[in-house]
Amino acid sequence: MKVKEVVEALNLKVFSGYDGLSNTITGGYTSDLLSDVMGNAPPGAIWITLQTHVNVMAVATLKDLSAVVLVKGLEPEANTIQQSNNEGIPILGTNLQAFEISGLLYNLLNTK
Amino acid sequence: MHFEYRVQGGDFVRAGQASSQVKKILKQLNVASQIIKRIVVALYEGEVNIVAHAFQGKIYVDIETDKVRVVLDDVGPGIPDIEMAMRPGFSTASPIVREMGFGAGMGLPNIKENTDKMKISSVVGVGTRLEFVVNLKE
Ligand SMILES: Nc1ncnc2c1ncn2[C@@H]1O[C@H](COP(=O)(O)OP(=O)(O)OP(=O)(O)O)[C@@H](O)[C@H]1O
Ligand SMILES: [Mg+2]
């Protein structure tokens, strides 16, 4: 499933990284601990988190993740946005909390 | 091939830049993506440990035909008990650093998991040296 299909289906906000909207999502991972994501997120995963600082993009880039979803209406910091644009890894947003958006994403990715 | 990078303690904004440059080099050299992923995880964790726990450091990367050898050398507080530091979940990270999502105590275990050889030597009050090797061939 493409990032843009998920954006439409779940009505997510797109903050940045528009070049990556055609990235393919091959799984998901929900965590706010960077070394947990580093060690365990599968490549191509969409990452659900409340972290908004630029290290999120370092991890997303190094792990070849497909997109990042910020929960609870949180917004990325300016340099996080810049990195997201440079790398073509979209940062998305939702007002839902992590449990809710993870459940929706899980269903969406596993019914297609 | 030999590469060197400088790492500044406390500079979280630039944490991961050396790892990202090494990743690009390995890609250009057509190293298998599975292997690149392992090197990158280990290198990033080592790099961030210098940023989070030490004052400054240097990273030396040697790409040989059959393996990649990495040495991370820092000037810092050192590690008093290496065995304890290696334990999953052990961390001395400050509350501010933890709030950023670091300090899970998973960095060193991640390095162990993703490398073929790993060695830490440390002198308290002086610094820490982390060395690891990832084989390029099965
Ligand atoms: N270069 C270093 N200098 C001094 N202490 C270190 C260094 N690297 C690791 N340590 C010590 O070892 C502990 C465990 O390191 P590890 O990378 O596993 O976890 P962490 O850095 O605390 O958290 P995480 O890596 O999950 O964000 C650290 O909390 C710190 O006390
Ligand atoms: Mg660490």
Short mmCIF file of C-alpha atoms in Angstrom, two decimals, chain B residues 12-136:
data_model
loop_
_atom_site.label_atom_id
_atom_site.label_comp_id
_atom_site.label_asym_id
_atom_site.label_seq_id
_atom_site.Cartn_x
_atom_site.Cartn_y
_atom_site.Cartn_z
CA PHE B 12 21.91 15.74 19.06
CA VAL B 13 21.00 17.73 15.97
CA ARG B 14 23.89 16.20 14.07
CA ALA B 15 23.72 12.75 15.66
CA GLY B 16 23.57 10.16 12.91
CA GLN B 17 25.35 12.17 10.22
CA ALA B 18 28.43 9.97 10.17
CA SER B 19 26.21 6.88 10.00
CA SER B 20 24.29 8.35 7.11
CA GLN B 21 27.48 9.14 5.18
CA VAL B 22 28.82 5.63 5.71
CA LYS B 23 25.50 4.23 4.53
CA LYS B 24 25.81 6.19 1.28
CA ILE B 25 29.36 4.95 0.72
CA LEU B 26 28.37 1.32 1.32
CA LYS B 27 25.48 1.70 -1.11
CA GLN B 28 27.82 3.10 -3.77
CA LEU B 29 30.08 0.11 -3.21
CA ASN B 30 27.09 -2.18 -3.86
CA VAL B 31 27.30 -3.87 -0.47
CA ALA B 32 24.24 -6.10 0.05
CA SER B 33 21.39 -4.17 1.65
CA GLN B 34 21.01 -6.72 4.47
CA ILE B 35 24.63 -6.11 5.46
CA ILE B 36 24.34 -2.32 5.14
CA LYS B 37 21.36 -2.40 7.50
CA ARG B 38 23.36 -4.21 10.19
CA ILE B 39 26.37 -1.91 9.91
CA VAL B 40 24.16 1.17 10.00
CA VAL B 41 22.29 0.07 13.15
CA ALA B 42 25.54 -0.64 15.00
CA LEU B 43 27.25 2.52 13.81
CA TYR B 44 24.28 4.75 14.67
CA GLU B 45 24.06 3.35 18.19
CA GLY B 46 27.78 3.87 18.69
CA GLU B 47 27.63 7.38 17.30
CA VAL B 48 24.65 8.34 19.47
CA ASN B 49 26.37 6.92 22.54
CA ILE B 50 29.22 9.37 22.02
CA VAL B 51 26.72 12.22 21.62
CA ALA B 52 24.66 11.16 24.65
CA HIS B 53 27.36 9.97 27.05
CA ALA B 54 30.77 11.39 26.06
CA PHE B 55 32.38 14.77 25.34
CA GLN B 56 33.77 14.15 21.88
CA GLY B 57 34.85 11.30 19.73
CA LYS B 58 36.16 9.99 16.46
CA ILE B 59 34.86 7.26 14.25
CA TYR B 60 37.23 5.25 12.03
CA VAL B 61 35.70 3.09 9.33
CA ASP B 62 37.75 0.62 7.32
CA ILE B 63 36.07 -1.07 4.41
CA GLU B 64 37.98 -4.18 3.40
CA THR B 65 37.08 -6.78 0.77
CA ASP B 66 35.60 -9.22 3.27
CA LYS B 67 34.63 -7.03 6.22
CA VAL B 68 33.90 -3.60 7.58
CA ARG B 69 35.80 -2.66 10.72
CA VAL B 70 34.66 0.28 12.83
CA VAL B 71 36.36 1.92 15.79
CA LEU B 72 34.62 4.59 17.87
CA ASP B 73 37.00 6.34 20.21
CA ASP B 74 35.80 8.93 22.68
CA VAL B 75 36.97 11.25 25.37
CA GLY B 76 34.41 10.99 28.12
CA PRO B 77 33.45 9.58 31.50
CA GLY B 78 34.14 5.99 30.50
CA ILE B 79 32.08 2.94 31.51
CA PRO B 80 32.74 1.63 35.04
CA ASP B 81 31.02 -1.74 34.53
CA ILE B 82 30.92 -2.86 30.91
CA GLU B 83 29.02 -6.05 31.62
CA MET B 84 26.26 -4.06 33.27
CA ALA B 85 26.24 -1.49 30.45
CA MET B 86 25.67 -4.32 27.96
CA ARG B 87 22.52 -5.46 29.75
CA PRO B 88 19.31 -4.65 27.85
CA GLY B 89 17.51 -1.85 29.68
CA PHE B 90 20.54 -0.51 31.56
CA SER B 91 20.97 3.22 31.02
CA THR B 92 22.40 6.22 32.78
CA ALA B 93 20.87 8.68 30.30
CA SER B 94 19.64 11.96 31.76
CA PRO B 95 15.91 12.71 32.01
CA ILE B 96 16.15 15.21 29.15
CA VAL B 97 17.85 12.70 26.90
CA ARG B 98 15.23 10.08 27.84
CA GLU B 99 12.43 12.44 26.96
CA MET B 100 13.83 12.55 23.44
CA GLY B 101 13.42 8.80 23.22
CA PHE B 102 17.02 7.86 23.94
CA GLY B 103 18.04 5.95 27.04
CA ALA B 104 16.14 2.71 26.56
CA GLY B 105 19.36 0.85 27.26
CA MET B 106 19.06 -0.94 23.94
CA GLY B 107 21.94 0.63 22.02
CA LEU B 108 24.76 -1.70 23.07
CA PRO B 109 22.52 -4.80 22.79
CA ASN B 110 21.59 -3.62 19.26
CA ILE B 111 25.29 -3.36 18.40
CA LYS B 112 25.94 -6.87 19.71
CA GLU B 113 22.98 -8.22 17.76
CA ASN B 114 24.05 -6.69 14.45
CA THR B 115 27.80 -7.31 14.40
CA ASP B 116 30.05 -10.35 14.03
CA LYS B 117 32.59 -9.11 16.56
CA MET B 118 32.28 -6.44 19.22
CA LYS B 119 34.68 -5.19 21.88
CA ILE B 120 34.46 -2.37 24.40
CA SER B 121 37.41 -1.09 26.36
CA SER B 122 37.07 1.83 28.71
CA VAL B 123 38.98 3.79 31.30
CA VAL B 124 36.83 5.66 33.80
CA GLY B 125 37.46 9.38 33.60
CA VAL B 126 39.32 9.04 30.30
CA GLY B 127 37.14 7.54 27.59
CA THR B 128 35.72 4.57 25.79
CA ARG B 129 36.68 2.61 22.70
CA LEU B 130 34.10 0.51 20.91
CA GLU B 131 35.27 -1.71 18.07
CA PHE B 132 33.12 -3.87 15.87
CA VAL B 133 33.41 -5.92 12.72
CA VAL B 134 30.72 -6.91 10.26
CA ASN B 135 31.62 -9.56 7.71
CA LEU B 136 30.64 -8.76 4.15
#
